Coordinates of C-alpha atoms in Angstrom, one line a residue:
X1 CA 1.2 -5.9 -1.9
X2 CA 2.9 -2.4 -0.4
X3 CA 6.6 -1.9 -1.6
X4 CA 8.7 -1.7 0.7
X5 CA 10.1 2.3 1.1
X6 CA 11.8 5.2 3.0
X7 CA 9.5 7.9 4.5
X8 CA 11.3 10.3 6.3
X9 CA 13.3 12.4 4.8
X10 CA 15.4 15.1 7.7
X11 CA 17.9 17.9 7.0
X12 CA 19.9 15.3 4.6
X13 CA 17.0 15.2 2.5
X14 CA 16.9 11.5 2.0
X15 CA 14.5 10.1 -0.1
X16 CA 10.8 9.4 1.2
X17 CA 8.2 6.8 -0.6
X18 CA 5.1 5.7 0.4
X19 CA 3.4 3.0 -2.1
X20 CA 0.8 0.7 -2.7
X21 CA -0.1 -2.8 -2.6
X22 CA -0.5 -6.1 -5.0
X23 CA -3.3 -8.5 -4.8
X24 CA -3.2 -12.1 -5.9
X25 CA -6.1 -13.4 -7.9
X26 CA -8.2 -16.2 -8.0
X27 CA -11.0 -17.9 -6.0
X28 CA -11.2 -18.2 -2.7
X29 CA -10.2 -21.7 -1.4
X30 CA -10.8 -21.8 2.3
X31 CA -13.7 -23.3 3.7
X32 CA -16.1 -20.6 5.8
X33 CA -17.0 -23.3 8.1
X34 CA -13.6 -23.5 9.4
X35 CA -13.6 -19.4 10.2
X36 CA -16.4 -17.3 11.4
X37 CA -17.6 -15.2 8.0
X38 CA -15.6 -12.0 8.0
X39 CA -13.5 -12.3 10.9
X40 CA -10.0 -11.7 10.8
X41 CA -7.1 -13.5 12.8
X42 CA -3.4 -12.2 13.2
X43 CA -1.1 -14.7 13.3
X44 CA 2.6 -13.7 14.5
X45 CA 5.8 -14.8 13.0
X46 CA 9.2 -14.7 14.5
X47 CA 8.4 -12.5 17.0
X48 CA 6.9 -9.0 15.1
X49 CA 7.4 -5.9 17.1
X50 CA 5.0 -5.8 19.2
X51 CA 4.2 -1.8 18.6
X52 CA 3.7 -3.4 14.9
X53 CA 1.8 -5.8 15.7
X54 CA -0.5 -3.3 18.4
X55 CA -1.1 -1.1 15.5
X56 CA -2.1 -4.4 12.9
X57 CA -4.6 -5.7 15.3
X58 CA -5.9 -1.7 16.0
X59 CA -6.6 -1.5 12.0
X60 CA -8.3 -5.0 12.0
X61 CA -10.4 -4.0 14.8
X62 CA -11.4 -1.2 13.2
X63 CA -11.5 -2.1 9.1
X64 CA -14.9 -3.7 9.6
X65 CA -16.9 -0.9 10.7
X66 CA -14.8 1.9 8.9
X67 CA -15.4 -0.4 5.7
X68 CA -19.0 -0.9 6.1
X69 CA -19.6 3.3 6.8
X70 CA -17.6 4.1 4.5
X71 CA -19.3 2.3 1.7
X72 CA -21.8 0.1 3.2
X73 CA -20.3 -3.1 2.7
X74 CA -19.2 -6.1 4.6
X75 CA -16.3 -8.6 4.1
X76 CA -17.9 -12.1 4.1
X77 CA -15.3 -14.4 4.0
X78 CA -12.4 -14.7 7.0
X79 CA -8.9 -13.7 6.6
X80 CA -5.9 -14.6 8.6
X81 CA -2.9 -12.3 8.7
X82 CA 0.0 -12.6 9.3
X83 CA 2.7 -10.4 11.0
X84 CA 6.1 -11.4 10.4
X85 CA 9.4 -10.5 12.2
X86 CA 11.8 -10.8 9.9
X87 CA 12.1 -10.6 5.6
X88 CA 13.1 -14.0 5.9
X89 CA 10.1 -15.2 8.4
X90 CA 7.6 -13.2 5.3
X91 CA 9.5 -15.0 2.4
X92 CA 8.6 -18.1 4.2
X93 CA 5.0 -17.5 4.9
X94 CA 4.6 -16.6 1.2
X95 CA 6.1 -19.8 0.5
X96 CA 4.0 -22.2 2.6
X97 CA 0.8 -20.3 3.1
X98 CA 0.4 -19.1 -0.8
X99 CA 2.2 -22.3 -2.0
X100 CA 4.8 -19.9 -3.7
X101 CA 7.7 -21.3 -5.1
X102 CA 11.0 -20.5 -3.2
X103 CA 12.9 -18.3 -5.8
X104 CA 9.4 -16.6 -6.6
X105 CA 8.6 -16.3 -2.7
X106 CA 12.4 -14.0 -2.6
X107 CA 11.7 -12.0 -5.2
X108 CA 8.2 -10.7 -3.7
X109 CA 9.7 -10.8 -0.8
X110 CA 12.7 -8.4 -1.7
X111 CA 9.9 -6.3 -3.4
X112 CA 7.1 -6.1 -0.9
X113 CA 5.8 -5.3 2.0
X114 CA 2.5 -7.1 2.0
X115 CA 1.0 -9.1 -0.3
X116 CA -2.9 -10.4 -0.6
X117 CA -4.5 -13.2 -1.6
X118 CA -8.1 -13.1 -2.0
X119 CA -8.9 -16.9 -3.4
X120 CA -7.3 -18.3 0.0
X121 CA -8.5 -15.4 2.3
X122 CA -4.7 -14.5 3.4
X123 CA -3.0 -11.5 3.7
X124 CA 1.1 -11.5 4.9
X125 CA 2.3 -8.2 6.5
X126 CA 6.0 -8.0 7.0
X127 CA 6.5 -6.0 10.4
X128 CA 10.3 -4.4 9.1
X129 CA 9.2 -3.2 5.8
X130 CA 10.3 0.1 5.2
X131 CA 6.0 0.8 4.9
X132 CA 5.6 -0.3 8.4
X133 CA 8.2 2.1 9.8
X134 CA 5.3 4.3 11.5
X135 CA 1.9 3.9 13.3
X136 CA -0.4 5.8 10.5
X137 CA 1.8 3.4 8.4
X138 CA 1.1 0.2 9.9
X139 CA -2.5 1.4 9.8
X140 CA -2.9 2.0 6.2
X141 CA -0.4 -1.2 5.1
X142 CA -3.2 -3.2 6.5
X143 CA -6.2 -1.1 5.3
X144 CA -5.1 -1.7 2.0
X145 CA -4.3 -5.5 2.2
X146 CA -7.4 -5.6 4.1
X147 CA -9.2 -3.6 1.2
X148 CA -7.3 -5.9 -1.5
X149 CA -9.9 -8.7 0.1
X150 CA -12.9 -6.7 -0.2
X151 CA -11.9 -6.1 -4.0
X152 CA -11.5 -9.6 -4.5
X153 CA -14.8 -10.2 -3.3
X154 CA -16.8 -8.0 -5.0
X155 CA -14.8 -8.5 -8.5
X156 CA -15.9 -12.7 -7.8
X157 CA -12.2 -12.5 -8.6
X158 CA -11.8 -10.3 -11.3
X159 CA -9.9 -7.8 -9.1
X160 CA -6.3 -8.6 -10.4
X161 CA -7.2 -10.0 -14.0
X162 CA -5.6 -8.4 -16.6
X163 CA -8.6 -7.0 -18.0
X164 CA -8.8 -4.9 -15.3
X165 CA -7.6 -1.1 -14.4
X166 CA -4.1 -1.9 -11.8
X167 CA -4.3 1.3 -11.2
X168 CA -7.3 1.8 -9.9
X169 CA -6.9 -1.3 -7.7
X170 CA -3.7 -0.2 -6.3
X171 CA -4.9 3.6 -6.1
X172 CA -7.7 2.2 -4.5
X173 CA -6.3 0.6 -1.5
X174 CA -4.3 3.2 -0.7
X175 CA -6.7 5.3 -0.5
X176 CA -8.7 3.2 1.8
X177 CA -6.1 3.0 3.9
X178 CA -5.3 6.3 4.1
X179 CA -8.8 6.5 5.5
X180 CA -8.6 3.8 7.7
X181 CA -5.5 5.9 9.2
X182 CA -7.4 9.3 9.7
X183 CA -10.1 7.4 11.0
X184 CA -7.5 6.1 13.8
X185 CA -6.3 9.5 14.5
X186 CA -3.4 9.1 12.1
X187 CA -2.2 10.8 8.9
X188 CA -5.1 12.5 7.5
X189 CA -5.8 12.1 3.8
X190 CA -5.2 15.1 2.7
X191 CA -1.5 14.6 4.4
X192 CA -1.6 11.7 2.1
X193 CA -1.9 13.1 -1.0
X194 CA 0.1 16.6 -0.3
X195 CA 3.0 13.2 0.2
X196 CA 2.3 11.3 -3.2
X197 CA 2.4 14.8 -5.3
X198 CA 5.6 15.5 -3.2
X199 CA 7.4 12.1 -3.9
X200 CA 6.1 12.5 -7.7
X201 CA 7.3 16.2 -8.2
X202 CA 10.9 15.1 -6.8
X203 CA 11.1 12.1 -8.7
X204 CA 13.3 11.5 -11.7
X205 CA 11.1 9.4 -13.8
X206 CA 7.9 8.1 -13.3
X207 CA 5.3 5.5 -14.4
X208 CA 3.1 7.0 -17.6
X209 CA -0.7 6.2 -16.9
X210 CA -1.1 4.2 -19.7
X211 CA 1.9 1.7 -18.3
X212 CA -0.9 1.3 -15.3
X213 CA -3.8 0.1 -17.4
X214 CA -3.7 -3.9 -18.4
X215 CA -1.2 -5.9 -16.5
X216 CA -0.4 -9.6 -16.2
X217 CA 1.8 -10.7 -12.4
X218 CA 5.2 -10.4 -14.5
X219 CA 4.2 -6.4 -15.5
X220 CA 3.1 -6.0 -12.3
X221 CA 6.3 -6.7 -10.3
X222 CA 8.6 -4.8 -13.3
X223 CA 6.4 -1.7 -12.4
X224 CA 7.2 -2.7 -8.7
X225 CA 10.8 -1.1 -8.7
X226 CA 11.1 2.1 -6.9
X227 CA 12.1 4.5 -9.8
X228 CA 9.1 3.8 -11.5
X229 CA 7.1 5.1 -8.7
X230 CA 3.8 3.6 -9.9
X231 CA 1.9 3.0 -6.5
X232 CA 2.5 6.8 -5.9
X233 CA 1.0 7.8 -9.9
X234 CA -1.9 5.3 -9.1
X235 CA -2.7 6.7 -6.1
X236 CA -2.6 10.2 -8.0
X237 CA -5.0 9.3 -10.6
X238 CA -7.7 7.5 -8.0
X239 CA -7.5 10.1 -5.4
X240 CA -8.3 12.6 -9.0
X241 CA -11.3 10.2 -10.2
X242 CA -12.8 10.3 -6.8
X243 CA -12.1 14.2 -6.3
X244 CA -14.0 15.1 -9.3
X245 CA -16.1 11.9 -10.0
X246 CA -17.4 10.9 -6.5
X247 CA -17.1 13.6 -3.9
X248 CA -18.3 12.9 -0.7
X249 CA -19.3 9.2 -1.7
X250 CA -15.3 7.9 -3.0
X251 CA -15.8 4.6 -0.8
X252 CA -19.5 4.2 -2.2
X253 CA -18.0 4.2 -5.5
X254 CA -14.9 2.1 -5.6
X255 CA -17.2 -0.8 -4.0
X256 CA -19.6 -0.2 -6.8
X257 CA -16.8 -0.1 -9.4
X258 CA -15.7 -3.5 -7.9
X259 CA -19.6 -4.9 -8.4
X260 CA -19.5 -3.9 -11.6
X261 CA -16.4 -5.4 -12.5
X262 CA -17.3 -8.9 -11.6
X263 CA -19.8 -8.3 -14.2
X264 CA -18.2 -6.4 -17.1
X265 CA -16.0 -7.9 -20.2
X266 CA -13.5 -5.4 -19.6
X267 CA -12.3 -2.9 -16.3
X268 CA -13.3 0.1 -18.9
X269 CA -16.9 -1.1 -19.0
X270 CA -16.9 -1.1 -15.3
X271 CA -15.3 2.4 -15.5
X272 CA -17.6 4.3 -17.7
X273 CA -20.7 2.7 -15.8
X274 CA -19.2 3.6 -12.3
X275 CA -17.8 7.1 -12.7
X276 CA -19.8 8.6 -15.5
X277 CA -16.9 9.4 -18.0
X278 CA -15.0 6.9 -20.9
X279 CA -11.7 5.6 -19.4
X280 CA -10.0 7.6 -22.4
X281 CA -12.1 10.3 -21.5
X282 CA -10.9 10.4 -18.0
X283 CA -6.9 10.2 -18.4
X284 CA -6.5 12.6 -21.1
X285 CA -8.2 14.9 -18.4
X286 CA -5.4 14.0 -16.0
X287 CA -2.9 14.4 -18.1
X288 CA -3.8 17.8 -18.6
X289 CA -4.6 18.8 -15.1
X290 CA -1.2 17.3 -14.0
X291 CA 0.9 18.7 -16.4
X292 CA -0.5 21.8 -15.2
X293 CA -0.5 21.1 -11.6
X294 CA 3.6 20.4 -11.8
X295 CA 3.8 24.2 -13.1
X296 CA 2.2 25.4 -9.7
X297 CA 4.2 27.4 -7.7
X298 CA 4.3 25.9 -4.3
X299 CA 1.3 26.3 -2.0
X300 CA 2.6 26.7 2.3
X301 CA 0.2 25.8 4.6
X302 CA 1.6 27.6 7.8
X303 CA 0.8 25.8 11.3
X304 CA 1.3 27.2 14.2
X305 CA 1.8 25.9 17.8
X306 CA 1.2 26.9 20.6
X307 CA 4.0 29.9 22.4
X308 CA 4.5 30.7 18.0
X309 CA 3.5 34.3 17.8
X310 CA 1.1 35.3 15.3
X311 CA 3.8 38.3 14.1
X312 CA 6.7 35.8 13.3
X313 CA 4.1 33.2 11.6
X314 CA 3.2 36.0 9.1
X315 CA 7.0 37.1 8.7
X316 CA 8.2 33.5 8.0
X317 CA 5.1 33.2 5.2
X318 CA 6.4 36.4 3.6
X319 CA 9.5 35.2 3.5
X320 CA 8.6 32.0 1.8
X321 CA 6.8 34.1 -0.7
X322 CA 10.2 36.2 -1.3
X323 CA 12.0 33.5 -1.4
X324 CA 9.7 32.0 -4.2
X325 CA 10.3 35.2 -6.3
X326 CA 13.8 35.1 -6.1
X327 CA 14.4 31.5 -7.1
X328 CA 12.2 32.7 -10.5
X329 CA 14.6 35.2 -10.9
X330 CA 17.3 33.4 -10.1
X331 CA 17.0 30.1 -11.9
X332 CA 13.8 31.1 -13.8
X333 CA 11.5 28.5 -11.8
X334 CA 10.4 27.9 -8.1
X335 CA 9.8 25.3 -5.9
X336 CA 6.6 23.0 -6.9
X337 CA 3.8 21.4 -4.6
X338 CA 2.3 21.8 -1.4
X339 CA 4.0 21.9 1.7
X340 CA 2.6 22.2 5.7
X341 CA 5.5 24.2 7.5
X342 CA 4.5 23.7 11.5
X343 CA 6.3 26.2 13.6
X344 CA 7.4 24.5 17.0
X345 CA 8.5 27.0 19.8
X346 CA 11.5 25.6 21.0
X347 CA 13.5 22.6 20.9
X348 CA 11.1 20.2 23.1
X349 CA 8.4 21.6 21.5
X350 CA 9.7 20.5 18.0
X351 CA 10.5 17.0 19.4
X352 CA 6.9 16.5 20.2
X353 CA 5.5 18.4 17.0
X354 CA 8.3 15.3 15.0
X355 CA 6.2 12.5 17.3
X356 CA 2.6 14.5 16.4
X357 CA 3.5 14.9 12.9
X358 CA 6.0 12.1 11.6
X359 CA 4.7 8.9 13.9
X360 CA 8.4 8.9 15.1
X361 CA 8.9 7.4 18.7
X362 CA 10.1 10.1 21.5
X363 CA 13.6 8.7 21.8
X364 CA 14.5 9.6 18.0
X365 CA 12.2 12.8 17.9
X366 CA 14.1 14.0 20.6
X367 CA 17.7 13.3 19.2
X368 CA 16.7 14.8 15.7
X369 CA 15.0 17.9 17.7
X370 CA 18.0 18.3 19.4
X371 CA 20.3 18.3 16.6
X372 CA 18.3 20.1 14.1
X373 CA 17.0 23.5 13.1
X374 CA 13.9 21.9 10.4
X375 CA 13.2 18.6 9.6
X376 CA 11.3 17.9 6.8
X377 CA 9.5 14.7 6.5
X378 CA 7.6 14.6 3.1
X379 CA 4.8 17.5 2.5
X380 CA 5.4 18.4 6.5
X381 CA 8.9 20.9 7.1
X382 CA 9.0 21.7 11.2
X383 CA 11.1 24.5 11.9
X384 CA 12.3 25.0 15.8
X385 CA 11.1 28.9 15.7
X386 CA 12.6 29.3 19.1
X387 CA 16.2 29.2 16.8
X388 CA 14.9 32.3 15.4
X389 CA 15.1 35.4 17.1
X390 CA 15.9 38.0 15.1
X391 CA 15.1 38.7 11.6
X392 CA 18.4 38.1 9.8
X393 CA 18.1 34.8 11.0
X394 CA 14.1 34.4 9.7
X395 CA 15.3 35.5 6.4
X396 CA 18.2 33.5 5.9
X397 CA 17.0 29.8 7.2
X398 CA 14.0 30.6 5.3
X399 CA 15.8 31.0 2.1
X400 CA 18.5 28.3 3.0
X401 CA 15.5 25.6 3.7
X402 CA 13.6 26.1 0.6
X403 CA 16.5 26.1 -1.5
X404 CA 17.4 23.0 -0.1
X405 CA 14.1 21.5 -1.0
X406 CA 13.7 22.9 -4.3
X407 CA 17.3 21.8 -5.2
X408 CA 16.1 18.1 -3.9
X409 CA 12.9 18.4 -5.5
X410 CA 14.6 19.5 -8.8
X411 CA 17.2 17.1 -9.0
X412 CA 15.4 13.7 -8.6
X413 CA 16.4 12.8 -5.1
X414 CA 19.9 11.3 -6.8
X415 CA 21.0 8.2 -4.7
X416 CA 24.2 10.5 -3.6
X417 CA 24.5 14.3 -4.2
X418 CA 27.3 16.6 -4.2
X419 CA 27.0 17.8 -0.4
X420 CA 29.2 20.5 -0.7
X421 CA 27.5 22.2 -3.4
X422 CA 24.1 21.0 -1.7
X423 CA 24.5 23.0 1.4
X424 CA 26.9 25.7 -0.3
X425 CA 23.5 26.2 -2.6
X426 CA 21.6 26.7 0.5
X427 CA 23.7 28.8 2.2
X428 CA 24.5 31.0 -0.4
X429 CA 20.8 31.4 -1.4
X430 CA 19.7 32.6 2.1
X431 CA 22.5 34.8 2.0
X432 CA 21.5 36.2 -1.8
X433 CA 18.1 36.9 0.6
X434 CA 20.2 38.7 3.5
X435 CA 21.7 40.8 0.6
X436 CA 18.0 41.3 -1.4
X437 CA 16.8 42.8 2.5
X438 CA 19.2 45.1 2.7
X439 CA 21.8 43.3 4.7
X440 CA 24.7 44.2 3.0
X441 CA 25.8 43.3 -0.8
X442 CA 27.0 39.3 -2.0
X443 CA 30.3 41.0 -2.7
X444 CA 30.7 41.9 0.5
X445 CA 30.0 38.6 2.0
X446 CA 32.2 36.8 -0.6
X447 CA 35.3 38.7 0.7
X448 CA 34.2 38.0 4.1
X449 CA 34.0 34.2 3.5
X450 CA 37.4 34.8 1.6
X451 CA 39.4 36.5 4.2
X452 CA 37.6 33.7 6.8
X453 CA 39.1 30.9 4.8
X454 CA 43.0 32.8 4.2
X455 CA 42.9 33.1 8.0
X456 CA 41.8 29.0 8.6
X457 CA 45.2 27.8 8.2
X458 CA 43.9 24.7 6.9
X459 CA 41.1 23.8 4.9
X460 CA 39.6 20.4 3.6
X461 CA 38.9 19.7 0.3
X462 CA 36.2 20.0 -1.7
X463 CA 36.6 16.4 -2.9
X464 CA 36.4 15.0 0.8
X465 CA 33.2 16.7 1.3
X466 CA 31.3 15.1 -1.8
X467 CA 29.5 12.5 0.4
X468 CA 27.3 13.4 3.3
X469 CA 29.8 11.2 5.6
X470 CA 33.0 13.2 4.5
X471 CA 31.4 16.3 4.5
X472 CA 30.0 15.3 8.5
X473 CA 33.9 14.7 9.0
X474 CA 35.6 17.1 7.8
X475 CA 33.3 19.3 9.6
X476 CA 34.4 17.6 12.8
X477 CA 37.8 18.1 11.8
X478 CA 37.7 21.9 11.0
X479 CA 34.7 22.6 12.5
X480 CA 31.1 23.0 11.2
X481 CA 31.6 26.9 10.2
X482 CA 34.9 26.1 8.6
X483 CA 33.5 23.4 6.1
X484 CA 30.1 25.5 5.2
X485 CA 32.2 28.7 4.7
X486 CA 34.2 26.8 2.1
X487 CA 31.3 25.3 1.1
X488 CA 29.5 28.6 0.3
X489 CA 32.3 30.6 -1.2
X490 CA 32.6 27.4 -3.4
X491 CA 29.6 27.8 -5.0
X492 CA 29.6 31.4 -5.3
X493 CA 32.9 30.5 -7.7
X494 CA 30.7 28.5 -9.8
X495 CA 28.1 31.4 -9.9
X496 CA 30.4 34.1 -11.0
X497 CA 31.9 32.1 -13.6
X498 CA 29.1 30.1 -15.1
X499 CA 26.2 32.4 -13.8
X500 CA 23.1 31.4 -11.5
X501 CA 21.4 29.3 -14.4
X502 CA 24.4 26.7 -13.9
X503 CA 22.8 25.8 -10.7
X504 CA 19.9 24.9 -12.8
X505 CA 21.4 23.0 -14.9
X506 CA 23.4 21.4 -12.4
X507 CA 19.9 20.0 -11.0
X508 CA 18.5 19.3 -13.9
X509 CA 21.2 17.0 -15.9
X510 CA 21.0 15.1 -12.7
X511 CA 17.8 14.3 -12.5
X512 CA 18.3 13.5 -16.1
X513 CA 21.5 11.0 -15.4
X514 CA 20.5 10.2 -11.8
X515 CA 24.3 11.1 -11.4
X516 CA 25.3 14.6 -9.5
X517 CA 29.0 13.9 -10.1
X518 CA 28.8 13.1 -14.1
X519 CA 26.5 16.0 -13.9
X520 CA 28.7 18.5 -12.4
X521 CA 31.1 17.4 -15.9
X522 CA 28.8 18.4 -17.9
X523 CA 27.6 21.6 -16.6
X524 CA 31.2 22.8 -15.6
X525 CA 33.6 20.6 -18.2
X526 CA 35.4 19.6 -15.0
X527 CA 35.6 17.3 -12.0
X528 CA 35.8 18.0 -8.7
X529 CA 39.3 17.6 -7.9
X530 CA 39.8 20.0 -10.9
X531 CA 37.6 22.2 -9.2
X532 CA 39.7 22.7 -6.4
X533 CA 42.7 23.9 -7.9
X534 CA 40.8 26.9 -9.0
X535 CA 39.7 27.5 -5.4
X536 CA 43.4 26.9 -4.1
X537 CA 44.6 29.7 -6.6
X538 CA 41.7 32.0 -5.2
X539 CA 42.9 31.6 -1.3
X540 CA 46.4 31.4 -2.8
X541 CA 47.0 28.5 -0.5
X542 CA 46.5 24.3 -1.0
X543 CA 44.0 22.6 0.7
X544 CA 44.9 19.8 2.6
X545 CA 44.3 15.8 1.6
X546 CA 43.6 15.1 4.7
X547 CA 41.7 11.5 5.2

């Protein structure tokens, strides 16, 4: 089964997940006189979207061959699957098709995206799952149910016992269907991966590999809850194994692994006799390797399109590198991972670079192109280079953006942040940069930004612009430069009082607490509200409580 998920994450920097799937065990129970051997049907279900459902039968087409290259083996017994319109229409066809109770047939469903199962050759794909959202989406959802059957098969049924490695069965599909998707033009698996280290990095707890050894159905669907981000840690450690145990053969060796474990007492048998190395063996390697890989400073993978000239691509990946050195100076740590930054020329260019890159149909592309300066959508961060013209403006959105993501990255993805000391952060970071180029000293700009907000008249206050809906209004109240003015000098407050490591801090008790507001108490021994009155004695004027 997938978990259901958000992918995209734009300017707001909304969470993004992309995670794996849950097989049922068992024997098979269909008769393979009644289906051709190892054809698949698609059955729809209160009417799926039919771009879904184009994109289903375009992974079905082509599992069978991409399987069989990919590690020379065929799926022998026939599988029907099913495309549902609707939560409700999936909860049902897990109830009547897989005989699942009701009340267990709504909790998958609530949980899920797709589940498998191999002993009655049926797979259920529920078409508005938040993993179903794209096309390279709906093409690896269904390469990994599809791949759930081919485990089941091989394994005689052994696939999901709880002798055996979840991990490596989850990991496993997902990997397959991530290259079922490059295969189709889609995401290529290297995209893949630079996402599951980028969801992992920015989230606030995770799964331990040893929670993803031996699991029974009941620890399966516990370790099916988003914060636990186990489909993402699985995927981690298989796409590891088969980077430095089976290189250039991965496929060839998961099918082996699942022969082998329809033989074997016990998934670690099947592991050390696959892959060469003791299971123990093998995650105390990971551990080490990921402990260290989380210390990494960011690797930028620059991209270019076409009217981008070569001069600005080189300025823009020294200013990423300058920014990097004055976060460590800053905060004493940088942003982690690895990010592809594609550099559109202007605004149509970025709407088609968001279709190219994200799967997102032209209609949205172009209303987020034409509303946005970057987007960032997992490992990928386009940037409309046509916005910047001159080089104040190359520093400063440079240093802005990737204090942004580092802030996000650092702080756990919280389910609601602080906005105004988000984008305040941001701005005030890119401006730190201005002042580091020799664009005039942060004192200077902080009695600009004061003067600014004396001559306003009327301001908003800071407590109104904690959510990302009143911050969006009181913009449209006082106007955009109004709000990120206050915004800015706001946090430059904090800074002078509490010094740049607050910010830090700041980040880091809320990833702790998964709470920015009880966070900001702790860091600063005050709310918001009692924040303000310290901003109004600065201005020497109230801010308005205006709803």
């Amino acid at each position: 089964m997938r978990k259901t998920s958000r992918c995209l994450l734009l300017i707001s920097l909304a969470a993004a997940l992309l995670a794996g799937g849950l097989a049922v065990h068992g024997f098979w129970q269909g008769s393979m006189n009644s289906r051709e051997e190892g054809s698949i049907e698609i059955i729809g279900e209160a009417e799926p979207d039919p771009a879904a459902v184009k994109d289903v039968r375009q992974a079905v087409e082509a599992f069978p061959s991409v399987l069989e290259s990919t590690t020379g083996i065929r799926l022998h017994h026939p599988v029907k699957v099913y495309v549902t319109g609707s939560e409700q229409s999936y909860q049902n066809v897990l109830k009547d098709a897989f005989h699942l109770s009701a009340e267990e047939a709504g909790e998958i469903a609530a949980l899920s995206g797709g589940w498998t199962g191999g002993r009655r050759g049926l797979t259920a794909i529920n078409a508005k799952a938040g993993v179903m959202s794209t096309p390279a989406d709906r093409i690896s959802t269904t390469g990994h149910e599809l791949f759930h059957q081919v485990q089941y098969e091989l394994s005689r049924g052994r696939d999901t016992d709880e002798k055996a490695l979840f991990w490596l069965e989850e990991g496993s599909a997902d990997y397959f269907g991530a290259v079922l998707a490059s295969h189709l033009g889609q995401r290529p698996v290297d995209k893949w991966m630079m996402d599951v280290k980028a969801e992992l990095l920015g989230a606030a707890e995770t799964a331990s590999p040893d929670q993803l050894q031996h699991n029974n159905l009941e620890q399966r669907k516990a370790l099916m809850k988003k914060n636990l981000h186990s489909y993402a840690m699985s995927d981690l450690m298989s796409w590891y194994l088969l980077s430095t145990r089976a290189e250039g053969i991965e496929c060839r060796k998961l099918g082996e692994y699942f022969e082998r474990l329809g033989q074997a007492e016990r998934g670690e048998q099947a592991f050390q006799e696959t892959f060469g190395i003791a299971l123990d063996d093998f995650l105390r390697e990971f551990r080490v390797w990921w402990q260290q890989e989380q210390k990494k400073e960011a690797v930028f993978h620059f991209v270019s399109r076409k009217g981008v000239r070569e001069e600005l691509a080189d300025e823009l990946a020294r200013q990423a590198q300058l920014a990097q050195q004055s976060f460590q100076s800053h905060f004493g740590g940088t942003l982690h991972g690895e990010y592809q930054i594609v550099l559109a020329s202007d605004q149509q260019d970025l709407s088609r670079a968001v279709q190219e890159f994200c799967g997102m149909n032209p209609e949205k592309a172009g209303t987020l192109a034409a509303s946005s300066l970057w987007i960032e959508n997992g490992s990928t961060v386009l940037i409309n280079v046509g916005q910047l013209d001159t080089r104040r403006q190359q520093i400063f959105s440079m240093g802005t953006m990737l204090m942004r993501i580092m802030q996000s990255q650092r702080s756990g993805h919280p389910a609601e942040d602080m906005e105004w000391l988000v984008r305040g952060a941001g701005y005030v970071m890119g401006t730190v940069r201005l002042s580091e180029s020799g664009y005039g000293a942060l004192t200077q700009y902080r009695q600009a930004w004061l003067s600014v907000l004396r001559q306003s008249g009327r301001l908003p206050p800071l407590s109104r612009m904690e959510t990302a809906d009143g911050y969006q209004s009181a913009a449209e109240e006082f106007s955009e430069d109004t709000v990120s003015v206050l915004a800015e000098y706001a946090v430059l407050r904090l800074v002078d009082r509490y010094g740049w490591q607050s910010l830090a801090e700041w980040q880091d008790k809320t990833r702790l607490t998964g709470d920015s507001r009880r966070a900001f108490r702790q860091v600063y021994g005050q709310d918001c509200r009692s924040f303000e009155k310290s901003i109004e004695s600065s201005l020497g004027q109230s801010l308005l409580y205006t709803k």
